[in-house]
Every structure is written in C-alpha cells, then in structure tokens.
Amino acid sequence: KYIKEVWLAIKSLFVGMRRTGYYFTHHKEIITQEYPDNKDSLILPKRFKGEVVMPHNENNEHRCTGCQACEIACPNGSLKVVTEFNLLENGRKKKAIDKLVYHLELCTMCNLCVEACPSDAIIMDQTFEHSVFDRMN
C-alpha cells in the first residue's frame, strides 16, 4: 500500500511537471493576459457586476421613485436613498429622491438591490477599476 501511494504521488508530480513544461515551451499560446496591459482589448461579460449606478437620460432625469426598496433589500447597508417631499401644483406632496448615497466599500456586488427595484432605476455598471496614482482623485 505504501509503495502504491508513493508511485501515485510520483505520477501526479510528473503530470504536473509535464503541464508546466508545456507552458514553458508554448508561451505564445497561453491565453492569460497581464492586466493592465490588456485594457484596450478587455471585454467584460454581460453579467459582470461592478458598482451600482443610477443612469440618467439626456435631460438628466432618472427613473427612481424614492420607494427605498433597494435600500431595504441591501443586506449590508451600502445604499441609502435620501428623499424629500415636493409640493405639486394641486397642493399635494409627492415623494422624490434627493440623492442616492452608495458606499462602494460596503457593497458585495450581490445584485439584490437591482432585482428589488420596481422601476429598474439602478443597474450594475461594468466599472471595476478604482485605483489611482495620486490621492486627489
């Protein structure tokens, strides 16, 4: 039994070394690309989950109604919807969003807020790079 285990270990070692040797001799065929050298050719999958954004149209309007469903659905409180009440012409008050506060450092990119939004006002963007070379940005 001991000899068999040693033989299987040696066989496993040679299988791994054969794969490593292949990568050394066929380095032009390797598909791994070093980042950020591939920024121009980088294509992210359609289902990639980056940061949460609220898209606006050309008139700077958004679809958010201020219902706070995204805030309730967020498991760790990374979204905060700040609302206000606007007075309409007929004297009634209407709830409107003042701002959407998004804490990227708390977000786990789980997409629960996007799924909970009844008006499809927020989406997961394909932005993922937040590192900078200076502290001013």
GROMACS .gro file of N, CA and C in nm:
model
  411
    1LYS      N    1   0.083  -0.119   0.000
    1LYS     CA    2   0.000   0.000   0.000
    1LYS      C    3   0.087   0.126   0.000
    2TYR      N    4   0.194   0.126   0.077
    2TYR     CA    5   0.284   0.240   0.083
    2TYR      C    6   0.350   0.264  -0.052
    3ILE      N    7   0.394   0.160  -0.117
    3ILE     CA    8   0.460   0.171  -0.247
    3ILE      C    9   0.362   0.228  -0.350
    4LYS      N   10   0.237   0.185  -0.343
    4LYS     CA   11   0.135   0.233  -0.436
    4LYS      C   12   0.111   0.383  -0.418
    5GLU      N   13   0.107   0.429  -0.293
    5GLU     CA   14   0.087   0.572  -0.267
    5GLU      C   15   0.205   0.655  -0.315
    6VAL      N   16   0.326   0.603  -0.296
    6VAL     CA   17   0.445   0.673  -0.344
    6VAL      C   18   0.443   0.680  -0.496
    7TRP      N   19   0.407   0.568  -0.561
    7TRP     CA   20   0.401   0.565  -0.707
    7TRP      C   21   0.297   0.666  -0.760
    8LEU      N   22   0.179   0.674  -0.697
    8LEU     CA   23   0.076   0.769  -0.739
    8LEU      C   24   0.121   0.913  -0.718
    9ALA      N   25   0.195   0.938  -0.610
    9ALA     CA   26   0.247   1.072  -0.585
    9ALA      C   27   0.349   1.113  -0.692
   10ILE      N   28   0.438   1.021  -0.728
   10ILE     CA   29   0.538   1.049  -0.831
   10ILE      C   30   0.470   1.070  -0.966
   11LYS      N   31   0.370   0.987  -0.995
   11LYS     CA   32   0.295   1.000  -1.121
   11LYS      C   33   0.225   1.136  -1.127
   12SER      N   34   0.164   1.177  -1.017
   12SER     CA   35   0.097   1.306  -1.011
   12SER      C   36   0.196   1.420  -1.030
   13LEU      N   37   0.313   1.407  -0.971
   13LEU     CA   38   0.417   1.508  -0.986
   13LEU      C   39   0.458   1.523  -1.132
   14PHE      N   40   0.476   1.411  -1.202
   14PHE     CA   41   0.516   1.417  -1.342
   14PHE      C   42   0.406   1.473  -1.432
   15VAL      N   43   0.281   1.445  -1.399
   15VAL     CA   44   0.171   1.504  -1.477
   15VAL      C   45   0.174   1.656  -1.464
   16GLY      N   46   0.192   1.706  -1.343
   16GLY     CA   47   0.200   1.850  -1.322
   16GLY      C   48   0.322   1.911  -1.388
   17MET      N   49   0.435   1.843  -1.382
   17MET     CA   50   0.557   1.894  -1.445
   17MET      C   51   0.544   1.894  -1.597
   18ARG      N   52   0.472   1.796  -1.652
   18ARG     CA   53   0.450   1.793  -1.797
   18ARG      C   54   0.368   1.915  -1.839
   19ARG      N   55   0.266   1.950  -1.761
   19ARG     CA   56   0.184   2.067  -1.792
   19ARG      C   57   0.268   2.195  -1.783
   20THR      N   58   0.351   2.205  -1.680
   20THR     CA   59   0.438   2.321  -1.664
   20THR      C   60   0.536   2.331  -1.780
   21GLY      N   61   0.593   2.218  -1.819
   21GLY     CA   62   0.684   2.216  -1.933
   21GLY      C   63   0.617   2.260  -2.061
   22TYR      N   64   0.492   2.222  -2.079
   22TYR     CA   65   0.417   2.264  -2.198
   22TYR      C   66   0.403   2.416  -2.200
   23TYR      N   67   0.372   2.476  -2.087
   23TYR     CA   68   0.357   2.621  -2.082
   23TYR      C   69   0.490   2.693  -2.107
   24PHE      N   70   0.600   2.634  -2.066
   24PHE     CA   71   0.730   2.695  -2.092
   24PHE      C   72   0.765   2.690  -2.240
   25THR      N   73   0.728   2.582  -2.308
   25THR     CA   74   0.766   2.567  -2.448
   25THR      C   75   0.665   2.628  -2.545
   26HIS      N   76   0.542   2.652  -2.502
   26HIS     CA   77   0.438   2.708  -2.589
   26HIS      C   78   0.385   2.839  -2.531
   27HIS      N   79   0.473   2.930  -2.497
   27HIS     CA   80   0.431   3.052  -2.429
   27HIS      C   81   0.349   3.146  -2.518
   28LYS      N   82   0.352   3.132  -2.647
   28LYS     CA   83   0.273   3.217  -2.736
   28LYS      C   84   0.125   3.178  -2.735
   29GLU      N   85   0.093   3.056  -2.696
   29GLU     CA   86  -0.045   3.007  -2.699
   29GLU      C   87  -0.120   3.030  -2.568
   30ILE      N   88  -0.053   3.077  -2.466
   30ILE     CA   89  -0.116   3.093  -2.335
   30ILE      C   90  -0.216   3.209  -2.342
   31ILE      N   91  -0.335   3.187  -2.287
   31ILE     CA   92  -0.442   3.286  -2.300
   31ILE      C   93  -0.447   3.385  -2.184
   32THR      N   94  -0.371   3.363  -2.080
   32THR     CA   95  -0.371   3.456  -1.967
   32THR      C   96  -0.305   3.586  -2.010
   33GLN      N   97  -0.371   3.697  -1.982
   33GLN     CA   98  -0.317   3.827  -2.017
   33GLN      C   99  -0.289   3.905  -1.890
   34GLU      N  100  -0.182   3.979  -1.892
   34GLU     CA  101  -0.146   4.060  -1.777
   34GLU      C  102  -0.227   4.189  -1.778
   35TYR      N  103  -0.288   4.221  -1.666
   35TYR     CA  104  -0.360   4.346  -1.651
   35TYR      C  105  -0.265   4.448  -1.591
   36PRO      N  106  -0.257   4.567  -1.631
   36PRO     CA  107  -0.342   4.648  -1.717
   36PRO      C  108  -0.295   4.654  -1.862
   37ASP      N  109  -0.209   4.564  -1.906
   37ASP     CA  110  -0.161   4.567  -2.044
   37ASP      C  111  -0.272   4.541  -2.145
   38ASN      N  112  -0.382   4.480  -2.103
   38ASN     CA  113  -0.489   4.445  -2.196
   38ASN      C  114  -0.611   4.536  -2.184
   39LYS      N  115  -0.595   4.658  -2.138
   39LYS     CA  116  -0.710   4.748  -2.119
   39LYS      C  117  -0.786   4.774  -2.248
   40ASP      N  118  -0.715   4.787  -2.360
   40ASP     CA  119  -0.781   4.819  -2.486
   40ASP      C  120  -0.863   4.703  -2.540
   41SER      N  121  -0.819   4.582  -2.514
   41SER     CA  122  -0.889   4.465  -2.568
   41SER      C  123  -0.975   4.395  -2.464
   42LEU      N  124  -0.988   4.452  -2.346
   42LEU     CA  125  -1.062   4.387  -2.238
   42LEU      C  126  -1.213   4.396  -2.264
   43ILE      N  127  -1.277   4.280  -2.271
   43ILE     CA  128  -1.422   4.273  -2.289
   43ILE      C  129  -1.478   4.198  -2.169
   44LEU      N  130  -1.559   4.266  -2.090
   44LEU     CA  131  -1.617   4.205  -1.972
   44LEU      C  132  -1.745   4.131  -2.009
   45PRO      N  133  -1.777   4.025  -1.938
   45PRO     CA  134  -1.902   3.953  -1.966
   45PRO      C  135  -2.024   4.041  -1.940
   46LYS      N  136  -2.133   4.010  -2.006
   46LYS     CA  137  -2.255   4.089  -1.993
   46LYS      C  138  -2.308   4.086  -1.850
   47ARG      N  139  -2.288   3.975  -1.780
   47ARG     CA  140  -2.339   3.960  -1.644
   47ARG      C  141  -2.241   4.009  -1.538
   48PHE      N  142  -2.135   4.077  -1.577
   48PHE     CA  143  -2.037   4.128  -1.481
   48PHE      C  144  -2.104   4.228  -1.387
   49LYS      N  145  -2.073   4.217  -1.260
   49LYS     CA  146  -2.133   4.306  -1.160
   49LYS      C  147  -2.027   4.400  -1.105
   50GLY      N  148  -2.036   4.524  -1.144
   50GLY     CA  149  -1.948   4.627  -1.092
   50GLY      C  150  -2.021   4.709  -0.988
   51GLU      N  151  -1.998   4.838  -0.989
   51GLU     CA  152  -2.063   4.922  -0.889
   51GLU      C  153  -2.206   4.957  -0.931
   52VAL      N  154  -2.287   4.996  -0.835
   52VAL     CA  155  -2.426   5.032  -0.859
   52VAL      C  156  -2.433   5.177  -0.907
   53VAL      N  157  -2.502   5.199  -1.018
   53VAL     CA  158  -2.519   5.334  -1.072
   53VAL      C  159  -2.666   5.358  -1.105
   54MET      N  160  -2.702   5.485  -1.108
   54MET     CA  161  -2.837   5.524  -1.147
   54MET      C  162  -2.826   5.601  -1.279
   55PRO      N  163  -2.859   5.536  -1.391
   55PRO     CA  164  -2.845   5.605  -1.520
   55PRO      C  165  -2.946   5.718  -1.536
   56HIS      N  166  -2.903   5.823  -1.603
   56HIS     CA  167  -2.987   5.939  -1.632
   56HIS      C  168  -3.001   5.951  -1.784
   57ASN      N  169  -3.112   6.008  -1.829
   57ASN     CA  170  -3.129   6.031  -1.972
   57ASN      C  171  -3.067   6.164  -2.012
   58GLU      N  172  -3.090   6.206  -2.136
   58GLU     CA  173  -3.027   6.329  -2.185
   58GLU      C  174  -3.079   6.454  -2.114
   59ASN      N  175  -3.195   6.447  -2.050
   59ASN     CA  176  -3.250   6.560  -1.973
   59ASN      C  177  -3.212   6.554  -1.826
   60ASN      N  178  -3.119   6.467  -1.792
   60ASN     CA  179  -3.072   6.445  -1.655
   60ASN      C  180  -3.184   6.397  -1.563
   61GLU      N  181  -3.274   6.316  -1.617
   61GLU     CA  182  -3.383   6.258  -1.539
   61GLU      C  183  -3.355   6.110  -1.518
   62HIS      N  184  -3.401   6.058  -1.407
   62HIS     CA  185  -3.384   5.916  -1.378
   62HIS      C  186  -3.519   5.855  -1.349
   63ARG      N  187  -3.522   5.723  -1.333
   63ARG     CA  188  -3.648   5.651  -1.314
   63ARG      C  189  -3.680   5.625  -1.167
   64CYS      N  190  -3.595   5.667  -1.076
   64CYS     CA  191  -3.614   5.637  -0.934
   64CYS      C  192  -3.735   5.712  -0.878
   65THR      N  193  -3.818   5.640  -0.804
   65THR     CA  194  -3.936   5.700  -0.742
   65THR      C  195  -3.916   5.727  -0.593
   66GLY      N  196  -3.804   5.684  -0.538
   66GLY     CA  197  -3.777   5.703  -0.397
   66GLY      C  198  -3.846   5.603  -0.307
   67CYS      N  199  -3.879   5.486  -0.359
   67CYS     CA  200  -3.953   5.386  -0.279
   67CYS      C  201  -3.865   5.317  -0.175
   68GLN      N  202  -3.735   5.327  -0.188
   68GLN     CA  203  -3.637   5.272  -0.095
   68GLN      C  204  -3.637   5.119  -0.091
   69ALA      N  205  -3.687   5.053  -0.194
   69ALA     CA  206  -3.685   4.907  -0.199
   69ALA      C  207  -3.541   4.856  -0.209
   70CYS      N  208  -3.456   4.929  -0.280
   70CYS     CA  209  -3.316   4.888  -0.292
   70CYS      C  210  -3.245   4.898  -0.158
   71GLU      N  211  -3.274   5.002  -0.083
   71GLU     CA  212  -3.214   5.020   0.049
   71GLU      C  213  -3.256   4.909   0.144
   72ILE      N  214  -3.382   4.868   0.137
   72ILE     CA  215  -3.432   4.761   0.223
   72ILE      C  216  -3.372   4.627   0.183
   73ALA      N  217  -3.355   4.605   0.052
   73ALA     CA  218  -3.304   4.477   0.003
   73ALA      C  219  -3.155   4.459   0.026
   74CYS      N  220  -3.082   4.567   0.042
   74CYS     CA  221  -2.936   4.559   0.058
   74CYS      C  222  -2.902   4.493   0.191
   75PRO      N  223  -2.828   4.381   0.189
   75PRO     CA  224  -2.801   4.309   0.313
   75PRO      C  225  -2.702   4.377   0.407
   76ASN      N  226  -2.622   4.470   0.357
   76ASN     CA  227  -2.522   4.531   0.444
   76ASN      C  228  -2.526   4.683   0.445
   77GLY      N  229  -2.633   4.743   0.398
   77GLY     CA  230  -2.650   4.887   0.409
   77GLY      C  231  -2.558   4.970   0.323
   78SER      N  232  -2.526   4.925   0.205
   78SER     CA  233  -2.437   5.003   0.120
   78SER      C  234  -2.512   5.109   0.039
   79LEU      N  235  -2.645   5.104   0.039
   79LEU     CA  236  -2.726   5.205  -0.029
   79LEU      C  237  -2.809   5.284   0.071
   80LYS      N  238  -2.819   5.413   0.048
   80LYS     CA  239  -2.904   5.500   0.129
   80LYS      C  240  -2.976   5.595   0.035
   81VAL      N  241  -3.108   5.588   0.033
   81VAL     CA  242  -3.188   5.675  -0.052
   81VAL      C  243  -3.237   5.792   0.033
   82VAL      N  244  -3.194   5.912   0.000
   82VAL     CA  245  -3.236   6.033   0.071
   82VAL      C  246  -3.350   6.094  -0.010
   83THR      N  247  -3.467   6.103   0.053
   83THR     CA  248  -3.585   6.153  -0.018
   83THR      C  249  -3.631   6.286   0.039
   84GLU      N  250  -3.712   6.354  -0.039
   84GLU     CA  251  -3.775   6.479   0.003
   84GLU      C  252  -3.916   6.481  -0.054
   85PHE      N  253  -3.999   6.566   0.000
   85PHE     CA  254  -4.136   6.579  -0.050
   85PHE      C  255  -4.149   6.712  -0.123
   86ASN      N  256  -4.187   6.704  -0.249
   86ASN     CA  257  -4.208   6.824  -0.331
   86ASN      C  258  -4.356   6.857  -0.335
   87LEU      N  259  -4.387   6.984  -0.333
   87LEU     CA  260  -4.526   7.029  -0.339
   87LEU      C  261  -4.568   7.044  -0.485
   88LEU      N  262  -4.674   6.976  -0.524
   88LEU     CA  263  -4.725   6.984  -0.660
   88LEU      C  264  -4.817   7.105  -0.677
   89GLU      N  265  -4.859   7.132  -0.802
   89GLU     CA  266  -4.947   7.246  -0.830
   89GLU      C  267  -5.082   7.234  -0.761
   90ASN      N  268  -5.131   7.110  -0.745
   90ASN     CA  269  -5.262   7.091  -0.684
   90ASN      C  270  -5.257   7.089  -0.531
   91GLY      N  271  -5.141   7.116  -0.473
   91GLY     CA  272  -5.129   7.123  -0.328
   91GLY      C  273  -5.090   6.992  -0.261
   92ARG      N  274  -5.081   6.885  -0.338
   92ARG     CA  275  -5.042   6.756  -0.281
   92ARG      C  276  -4.890   6.744  -0.276
   93LYS      N  277  -4.843   6.661  -0.186
   93LYS     CA  278  -4.700   6.635  -0.174
   93LYS      C  279  -4.664   6.508  -0.251
   94LYS      N  280  -4.549   6.512  -0.316
   94LYS     CA  281  -4.501   6.395  -0.389
   94LYS      C  282  -4.360   6.363  -0.342
   95LYS      N  283  -4.338   6.235  -0.313
   95LYS     CA  284  -4.206   6.190  -0.268
   95LYS      C  285  -4.111   6.186  -0.388
   96ALA      N  286  -3.994   6.243  -0.370
   96ALA     CA  287  -3.892   6.246  -0.475
   96ALA      C  288  -3.757   6.217  -0.413
   97ILE      N  289  -3.668   6.165  -0.493
   97ILE     CA  290  -3.534   6.133  -0.443
   97ILE      C  291  -3.448   6.259  -0.446
   98ASP      N  292  -3.379   6.283  -0.336
   98ASP     CA  293  -3.285   6.394  -0.329
   98ASP      C  294  -3.148   6.347  -0.376
   99LYS      N  295  -3.102   6.233  -0.324
   99LYS     CA  296  -2.977   6.174  -0.371
   99LYS      C  297  -2.970   6.028  -0.330
  100LEU      N  298  -2.889   5.955  -0.402
  100LEU     CA  299  -2.861   5.814  -0.374
  100LEU      C  300  -2.718   5.806  -0.323
  101VAL      N  301  -2.701   5.764  -0.199
  101VAL     CA  302  -2.568   5.751  -0.140
  101VAL      C  303  -2.528   5.604  -0.151
  102TYR      N  304  -2.417   5.580  -0.219
  102TYR     CA  305  -2.369   5.444  -0.243
  102TYR      C  306  -2.232   5.428  -0.180
  103HIS      N  307  -2.218   5.332  -0.090
  103HIS     CA  308  -2.091   5.304  -0.024
  103HIS      C  309  -2.028   5.183  -0.090
  104LEU      N  310  -1.934   5.208  -0.179
  104LEU     CA  311  -1.869   5.101  -0.254
  104LEU      C  312  -1.793   5.007  -0.161
  105GLU      N  313  -1.737   5.061  -0.054
  105GLU     CA  314  -1.657   4.979   0.037
  105GLU      C  315  -1.742   4.877   0.113
  106LEU      N  316  -1.871   4.897   0.122
  106LEU     CA  317  -1.959   4.802   0.190
  106LEU      C  318  -2.025   4.704   0.094
  107CYS      N  319  -2.030   4.738  -0.033
  107CYS     CA  320  -2.104   4.661  -0.132
  107CYS      C  321  -2.034   4.528  -0.161
  108THR      N  322  -2.114   4.422  -0.165
  108THR     CA  323  -2.062   4.289  -0.200
  108THR      C  324  -2.099   4.250  -0.342
  109MET      N  325  -2.153   4.341  -0.420
  109MET     CA  326  -2.193   4.319  -0.560
  109MET      C  327  -2.289   4.202  -0.574
  110CYS      N  328  -2.383   4.191  -0.481
  110CYS     CA  329  -2.476   4.077  -0.480
  110CYS      C  330  -2.593   4.095  -0.575
  111ASN      N  331  -2.619   4.217  -0.621
  111ASN     CA  332  -2.725   4.247  -0.718
  111ASN      C  333  -2.866   4.243  -0.659
  112LEU      N  334  -2.881   4.229  -0.528
  112LEU     CA  335  -3.014   4.224  -0.468
  112LEU      C  336  -3.087   4.357  -0.480
  113CYS      N  337  -3.015   4.466  -0.474
  113CYS     CA  338  -3.079   4.598  -0.486
  113CYS      C  339  -3.135   4.619  -0.626
  114VAL      N  340  -3.063   4.575  -0.726
  114VAL     CA  341  -3.109   4.590  -0.865
  114VAL      C  342  -3.233   4.506  -0.889
  115GLU      N  343  -3.235   4.385  -0.835
  115GLU     CA  344  -3.350   4.297  -0.852
  115GLU      C  345  -3.472   4.349  -0.776
  116ALA      N  346  -3.451   4.419  -0.665
  116ALA     CA  347  -3.562   4.468  -0.584
  116ALA      C  348  -3.625   4.595  -0.640
  117CYS      N  349  -3.554   4.667  -0.724
  117CYS     CA  350  -3.603   4.796  -0.775
  117CYS      C  351  -3.721   4.774  -0.870
  118PRO      N  352  -3.840   4.826  -0.836
  118PRO     CA  353  -3.957   4.805  -0.922
  118PRO      C  354  -3.955   4.888  -1.050
  119SER      N  355  -3.879   4.996  -1.053
  119SER     CA  356  -3.876   5.083  -1.171
  119SER      C  357  -3.749   5.069  -1.253
  120ASP      N  358  -3.665   4.971  -1.221
  120ASP     CA  359  -3.538   4.949  -1.292
  120ASP      C  360  -3.455   5.077  -1.300
  121ALA      N  361  -3.447   5.147  -1.189
  121ALA     CA  362  -3.377   5.275  -1.186
  121ALA      C  363  -3.227   5.261  -1.163
  122ILE      N  364  -3.183   5.148  -1.107
  122ILE     CA  365  -3.040   5.129  -1.082
  122ILE      C  366  -2.993   5.004  -1.156
  123ILE      N  367  -2.867   5.006  -1.195
  123ILE     CA  368  -2.807   4.893  -1.265
  123ILE      C  369  -2.668   4.867  -1.207
  124MET      N  370  -2.615   4.750  -1.236
  124MET     CA  371  -2.477   4.719  -1.201
  124MET      C  372  -2.391   4.757  -1.322
  125ASP      N  373  -2.305   4.855  -1.304
  125ASP     CA  374  -2.220   4.904  -1.411
  125ASP      C  375  -2.100   4.811  -1.430
  126GLN      N  376  -2.027   4.830  -1.537
  126GLN     CA  377  -1.908   4.748  -1.561
  126GLN      C  378  -1.781   4.819  -1.515
  127THR      N  379  -1.795   4.915  -1.428
  127THR     CA  380  -1.680   4.984  -1.371
  127THR      C  381  -1.623   4.901  -1.257
  128PHE      N  382  -1.495   4.875  -1.263
  128PHE     CA  383  -1.433   4.796  -1.158
  128PHE      C  384  -1.301   4.854  -1.112
  129GLU      N  385  -1.243   4.942  -1.188
  129GLU     CA  386  -1.110   4.992  -1.155
  129GLU      C  387  -1.122   5.124  -1.080
  130HIS      N  388  -1.084   5.124  -0.954
  130HIS     CA  389  -1.094   5.243  -0.872
  130HIS      C  390  -0.958   5.287  -0.817
  131SER      N  391  -0.852   5.222  -0.858
  131SER     CA  392  -0.720   5.260  -0.809
  131SER      C  393  -0.667   5.378  -0.890
  132VAL      N  394  -0.597   5.466  -0.823
  132VAL     CA  395  -0.541   5.584  -0.886
  132VAL      C  396  -0.395   5.599  -0.843
  133PHE      N  397  -0.323   5.684  -0.915
  133PHE     CA  398  -0.183   5.705  -0.883
  133PHE      C  399  -0.161   5.820  -0.785
  134ASP      N  400  -0.261   5.905  -0.766
  134ASP     CA  401  -0.247   6.013  -0.670
  134ASP      C  402  -0.370   6.017  -0.580
  135ARG      N  403  -0.363   6.090  -0.473
  135ARG     CA  404  -0.471   6.095  -0.375
  135ARG      C  405  -0.577   6.199  -0.409
  136MET      N  406  -0.557   6.276  -0.512
  136MET     CA  407  -0.650   6.383  -0.545
  136MET      C  408  -0.777   6.331  -0.612
  137ASN      N  409  -0.772   6.217  -0.676
  137ASN     CA  410  -0.889   6.165  -0.749
  137ASN      C  411  -0.974   6.083  -0.660
   0.00000   0.00000   0.00000
